[in-house]
Amino acid sequence: LKPDPATLARAQFVQGVAAYRQGQYAQARAALRSSAATAPSAETSLWLGLSAYALKDYAGAASALSESVRLNPTPTARQNLASALLAAARYPEAEAILRGLVDENPKNSEAWYLLGLAQRAQARETEARQSFKTAANLGNTRAKGALK
């Protein structure tokens, strides 16, 4: 007996998440790719992107996370996409996403911190310092370090 495609995709998804949580990122990526090929979903693409990011495959992470955002633009998916775009040196794209996140939730200290990184990478130090200050005031310790 063979399971139906939806059941197989769900099993691969569960295997992928379990492998990710165990630090087996290559196995996670393989299982999640199979799941996404059979039954695409925002959740599968999110975990696939996280797995690729952990493997330092930032282009792959950005691609998977873009698909997750396309299917369901949650703040978590968008923030992870912005982080992957930063890692892939796609600073203007990351900045656009992060501006949207901080506009929607001005208390998101991590988004403010990442926005500061995007601005600093584009040699806009004054704006970056302001973003880092906002993040630091919200309790982000990495932003405090970036201000030194």
PDB file of C-alpha atoms in Angstrom:
ATOM      1  CA  LEU A   1       0.000   0.000   0.000  1.00  0.00           C
ATOM      2  CA  LYS A   2       1.129   3.500  -0.794  1.00  0.00           C
ATOM      3  CA  PRO A   3      -0.133   6.524   1.135  1.00  0.00           C
ATOM      4  CA  ASP A   4      -2.029   9.174  -0.741  1.00  0.00           C
ATOM      5  CA  PRO A   5       0.060  12.227  -1.740  1.00  0.00           C
ATOM      6  CA  ALA A   6      -1.364  14.473   0.996  1.00  0.00           C
ATOM      7  CA  THR A   7      -0.537  11.950   3.722  1.00  0.00           C
ATOM      8  CA  LEU A   8       2.952  11.410   2.317  1.00  0.00           C
ATOM      9  CA  ALA A   9       3.561  15.172   2.132  1.00  0.00           C
ATOM     10  CA  ARG A  10       2.452  15.595   5.751  1.00  0.00           C
ATOM     11  CA  ALA A  11       4.720  12.751   6.879  1.00  0.00           C
ATOM     12  CA  GLN A  12       7.657  14.323   5.035  1.00  0.00           C
ATOM     13  CA  PHE A  13       6.831  17.665   6.650  1.00  0.00           C
ATOM     14  CA  VAL A  14       6.854  16.107  10.131  1.00  0.00           C
ATOM     15  CA  GLN A  15      10.140  14.326   9.367  1.00  0.00           C
ATOM     16  CA  GLY A  16      11.630  17.592   8.123  1.00  0.00           C
ATOM     17  CA  VAL A  17      10.644  19.589  11.197  1.00  0.00           C
ATOM     18  CA  ALA A  18      11.901  16.824  13.489  1.00  0.00           C
ATOM     19  CA  ALA A  19      15.242  16.710  11.661  1.00  0.00           C
ATOM     20  CA  TYR A  20      15.521  20.517  11.851  1.00  0.00           C
ATOM     21  CA  ARG A  21      14.921  20.492  15.590  1.00  0.00           C
ATOM     22  CA  GLN A  22      17.631  17.857  15.969  1.00  0.00           C
ATOM     23  CA  GLY A  23      20.099  20.004  14.042  1.00  0.00           C
ATOM     24  CA  GLN A  24      20.070  17.718  11.000  1.00  0.00           C
ATOM     25  CA  TYR A  25      19.522  20.532   8.529  1.00  0.00           C
ATOM     26  CA  ALA A  26      20.449  18.708   5.315  1.00  0.00           C
ATOM     27  CA  GLN A  27      17.983  15.902   6.135  1.00  0.00           C
ATOM     28  CA  ALA A  28      15.380  18.499   7.072  1.00  0.00           C
ATOM     29  CA  ARG A  29      15.829  20.334   3.783  1.00  0.00           C
ATOM     30  CA  ALA A  30      15.519  17.125   1.773  1.00  0.00           C
ATOM     31  CA  ALA A  31      12.317  16.023   3.526  1.00  0.00           C
ATOM     32  CA  LEU A  32      10.776  19.489   3.354  1.00  0.00           C
ATOM     33  CA  ARG A  33      11.628  19.855  -0.351  1.00  0.00           C
ATOM     34  CA  SER A  34       9.825  16.574  -1.024  1.00  0.00           C
ATOM     35  CA  SER A  35       6.841  17.697   1.014  1.00  0.00           C
ATOM     36  CA  ALA A  36       6.689  21.074  -0.748  1.00  0.00           C
ATOM     37  CA  ALA A  37       6.902  19.432  -4.167  1.00  0.00           C
ATOM     38  CA  THR A  38       3.886  17.257  -3.360  1.00  0.00           C
ATOM     39  CA  ALA A  39       1.756  19.689  -1.362  1.00  0.00           C
ATOM     40  CA  PRO A  40       3.019  23.284  -1.276  1.00  0.00           C
ATOM     41  CA  SER A  41       2.172  25.215   1.872  1.00  0.00           C
ATOM     42  CA  ALA A  42       3.342  28.345   3.653  1.00  0.00           C
ATOM     43  CA  GLU A  43       4.349  26.334   6.717  1.00  0.00           C
ATOM     44  CA  THR A  44       6.428  23.858   4.717  1.00  0.00           C
ATOM     45  CA  SER A  45       8.147  26.682   2.839  1.00  0.00           C
ATOM     46  CA  LEU A  46       8.876  28.469   6.118  1.00  0.00           C
ATOM     47  CA  TRP A  47      10.629  25.415   7.585  1.00  0.00           C
ATOM     48  CA  LEU A  48      12.385  24.767   4.284  1.00  0.00           C
ATOM     49  CA  GLY A  49      13.709  28.324   4.366  1.00  0.00           C
ATOM     50  CA  LEU A  50      14.859  27.962   7.964  1.00  0.00           C
ATOM     51  CA  SER A  51      16.673  24.745   7.051  1.00  0.00           C
ATOM     52  CA  ALA A  52      18.398  26.356   4.080  1.00  0.00           C
ATOM     53  CA  TYR A  53      19.385  29.335   6.249  1.00  0.00           C
ATOM     54  CA  ALA A  54      20.916  27.008   8.842  1.00  0.00           C
ATOM     55  CA  LEU A  55      22.966  25.454   6.025  1.00  0.00           C
ATOM     56  CA  LYS A  56      24.115  28.961   4.997  1.00  0.00           C
ATOM     57  CA  ASP A  57      22.256  28.589   1.685  1.00  0.00           C
ATOM     58  CA  TYR A  58      20.927  32.127   1.856  1.00  0.00           C
ATOM     59  CA  ALA A  59      19.671  32.249  -1.732  1.00  0.00           C
ATOM     60  CA  GLY A  60      17.750  29.011  -1.150  1.00  0.00           C
ATOM     61  CA  ALA A  61      16.435  30.364   2.136  1.00  0.00           C
ATOM     62  CA  ALA A  62      15.248  33.576   0.483  1.00  0.00           C
ATOM     63  CA  SER A  63      13.534  31.600  -2.267  1.00  0.00           C
ATOM     64  CA  ALA A  64      11.697  29.271   0.126  1.00  0.00           C
ATOM     65  CA  LEU A  65      10.776  32.087   2.504  1.00  0.00           C
ATOM     66  CA  SER A  66       9.513  34.200  -0.408  1.00  0.00           C
ATOM     67  CA  GLU A  67       7.172  31.341  -1.267  1.00  0.00           C
ATOM     68  CA  SER A  68       6.017  31.147   2.349  1.00  0.00           C
ATOM     69  CA  VAL A  69       5.303  34.887   2.362  1.00  0.00           C
ATOM     70  CA  ARG A  70       3.496  34.621  -0.976  1.00  0.00           C
ATOM     71  CA  LEU A  71       1.224  31.906   0.411  1.00  0.00           C
ATOM     72  CA  ASN A  72       0.705  33.484   3.856  1.00  0.00           C
ATOM     73  CA  PRO A  73       2.502  36.760   4.683  1.00  0.00           C
ATOM     74  CA  THR A  74       2.762  36.297   8.445  1.00  0.00           C
ATOM     75  CA  PRO A  75       5.092  38.593  10.385  1.00  0.00           C
ATOM     76  CA  THR A  76       7.277  35.584  11.271  1.00  0.00           C
ATOM     77  CA  ALA A  77       7.696  34.556   7.641  1.00  0.00           C
ATOM     78  CA  ARG A  78       8.367  38.137   6.552  1.00  0.00           C
ATOM     79  CA  GLN A  79      10.955  38.712   9.285  1.00  0.00           C
ATOM     80  CA  ASN A  80      12.753  35.471   8.412  1.00  0.00           C
ATOM     81  CA  LEU A  81      12.683  36.431   4.736  1.00  0.00           C
ATOM     82  CA  ALA A  82      14.219  39.808   5.584  1.00  0.00           C
ATOM     83  CA  SER A  83      16.960  38.080   7.580  1.00  0.00           C
ATOM     84  CA  ALA A  84      17.724  35.758   4.657  1.00  0.00           C
ATOM     85  CA  LEU A  85      17.798  38.708   2.258  1.00  0.00           C
ATOM     86  CA  LEU A  86      20.258  40.490   4.552  1.00  0.00           C
ATOM     87  CA  ALA A  87      22.466  37.400   4.628  1.00  0.00           C
ATOM     88  CA  ALA A  88      22.290  37.241   0.828  1.00  0.00           C
ATOM     89  CA  ALA A  89      23.347  40.930   0.608  1.00  0.00           C
ATOM     90  CA  ARG A  90      19.985  41.947  -0.874  1.00  0.00           C
ATOM     91  CA  TYR A  91      19.741  44.983   1.397  1.00  0.00           C
ATOM     92  CA  PRO A  92      17.118  47.163  -0.341  1.00  0.00           C
ATOM     93  CA  GLU A  93      14.675  44.235  -0.494  1.00  0.00           C
ATOM     94  CA  ALA A  94      15.275  43.417   3.161  1.00  0.00           C
ATOM     95  CA  GLU A  95      14.810  47.056   4.123  1.00  0.00           C
ATOM     96  CA  ALA A  96      11.449  47.261   2.330  1.00  0.00           C
ATOM     97  CA  ILE A  97      10.119  44.238   4.208  1.00  0.00           C
ATOM     98  CA  LEU A  98      11.483  45.470   7.531  1.00  0.00           C
ATOM     99  CA  ARG A  99       9.968  48.928   7.090  1.00  0.00           C
ATOM    100  CA  GLY A 100       6.601  47.250   6.646  1.00  0.00           C
ATOM    101  CA  LEU A 101       7.133  45.184   9.791  1.00  0.00           C
ATOM    102  CA  VAL A 102       8.096  48.136  11.997  1.00  0.00           C
ATOM    103  CA  ASP A 103       5.227  50.218  10.596  1.00  0.00           C
ATOM    104  CA  GLU A 104       2.779  47.441  11.520  1.00  0.00           C
ATOM    105  CA  ASN A 105       4.364  46.714  14.902  1.00  0.00           C
ATOM    106  CA  PRO A 106       6.553  49.555  16.216  1.00  0.00           C
ATOM    107  CA  LYS A 107       7.466  47.437  19.279  1.00  0.00           C
ATOM    108  CA  ASN A 108       9.173  44.685  17.247  1.00  0.00           C
ATOM    109  CA  SER A 109      12.727  45.163  18.516  1.00  0.00           C
ATOM    110  CA  GLU A 110      14.207  42.464  16.265  1.00  0.00           C
ATOM    111  CA  ALA A 111      12.737  44.068  13.133  1.00  0.00           C
ATOM    112  CA  TRP A 112      14.184  47.442  14.199  1.00  0.00           C
ATOM    113  CA  TYR A 113      17.579  45.818  14.736  1.00  0.00           C
ATOM    114  CA  LEU A 114      17.495  44.104  11.330  1.00  0.00           C
ATOM    115  CA  LEU A 115      16.385  47.378   9.732  1.00  0.00           C
ATOM    116  CA  GLY A 116      19.441  49.028  11.247  1.00  0.00           C
ATOM    117  CA  LEU A 117      21.650  46.315   9.745  1.00  0.00           C
ATOM    118  CA  ALA A 118      20.079  46.852   6.317  1.00  0.00           C
ATOM    119  CA  GLN A 119      20.595  50.605   6.553  1.00  0.00           C
ATOM    120  CA  ARG A 120      24.186  50.261   7.798  1.00  0.00           C
ATOM    121  CA  ALA A 121      24.962  47.872   4.919  1.00  0.00           C
ATOM    122  CA  GLN A 122      23.798  50.586   2.537  1.00  0.00           C
ATOM    123  CA  ALA A 123      26.129  53.140   4.196  1.00  0.00           C
ATOM    124  CA  ARG A 124      23.268  55.081   5.805  1.00  0.00           C
ATOM    125  CA  GLU A 125      24.783  55.264   9.274  1.00  0.00           C
ATOM    126  CA  THR A 126      22.544  58.029  10.676  1.00  0.00           C
ATOM    127  CA  GLU A 127      19.377  56.083   9.859  1.00  0.00           C
ATOM    128  CA  ALA A 128      20.958  52.858  11.092  1.00  0.00           C
ATOM    129  CA  ARG A 129      21.855  54.413  14.448  1.00  0.00           C
ATOM    130  CA  GLN A 130      18.286  55.616  14.880  1.00  0.00           C
ATOM    131  CA  SER A 131      16.931  52.134  14.122  1.00  0.00           C
ATOM    132  CA  PHE A 132      19.442  50.575  16.526  1.00  0.00           C
ATOM    133  CA  LYS A 133      18.474  53.121  19.218  1.00  0.00           C
ATOM    134  CA  THR A 134      14.807  52.240  18.789  1.00  0.00           C
ATOM    135  CA  ALA A 135      15.618  48.519  19.008  1.00  0.00           C
ATOM    136  CA  ALA A 136      17.838  49.062  22.060  1.00  0.00           C
ATOM    137  CA  ASN A 137      15.119  51.091  23.795  1.00  0.00           C
ATOM    138  CA  LEU A 138      12.808  48.133  23.217  1.00  0.00           C
ATOM    139  CA  GLY A 139      15.316  45.847  24.943  1.00  0.00           C
ATOM    140  CA  ASN A 140      17.281  44.370  22.031  1.00  0.00           C
ATOM    141  CA  THR A 141      20.757  43.613  23.388  1.00  0.00           C
ATOM    142  CA  ARG A 142      22.351  43.121  19.961  1.00  0.00           C
ATOM    143  CA  ALA A 143      21.209  46.621  19.006  1.00  0.00           C
ATOM    144  CA  LYS A 144      22.904  47.987  22.118  1.00  0.00           C
ATOM    145  CA  GLY A 145      26.125  46.353  20.935  1.00  0.00           C
ATOM    146  CA  ALA A 146      25.701  47.770  17.430  1.00  0.00           C
ATOM    147  CA  LEU A 147      25.577  51.287  18.870  1.00  0.00           C
ATOM    148  CA  LYS A 148      29.065  51.028  20.390  1.00  0.00           C
TER     149      LYS A 148
END
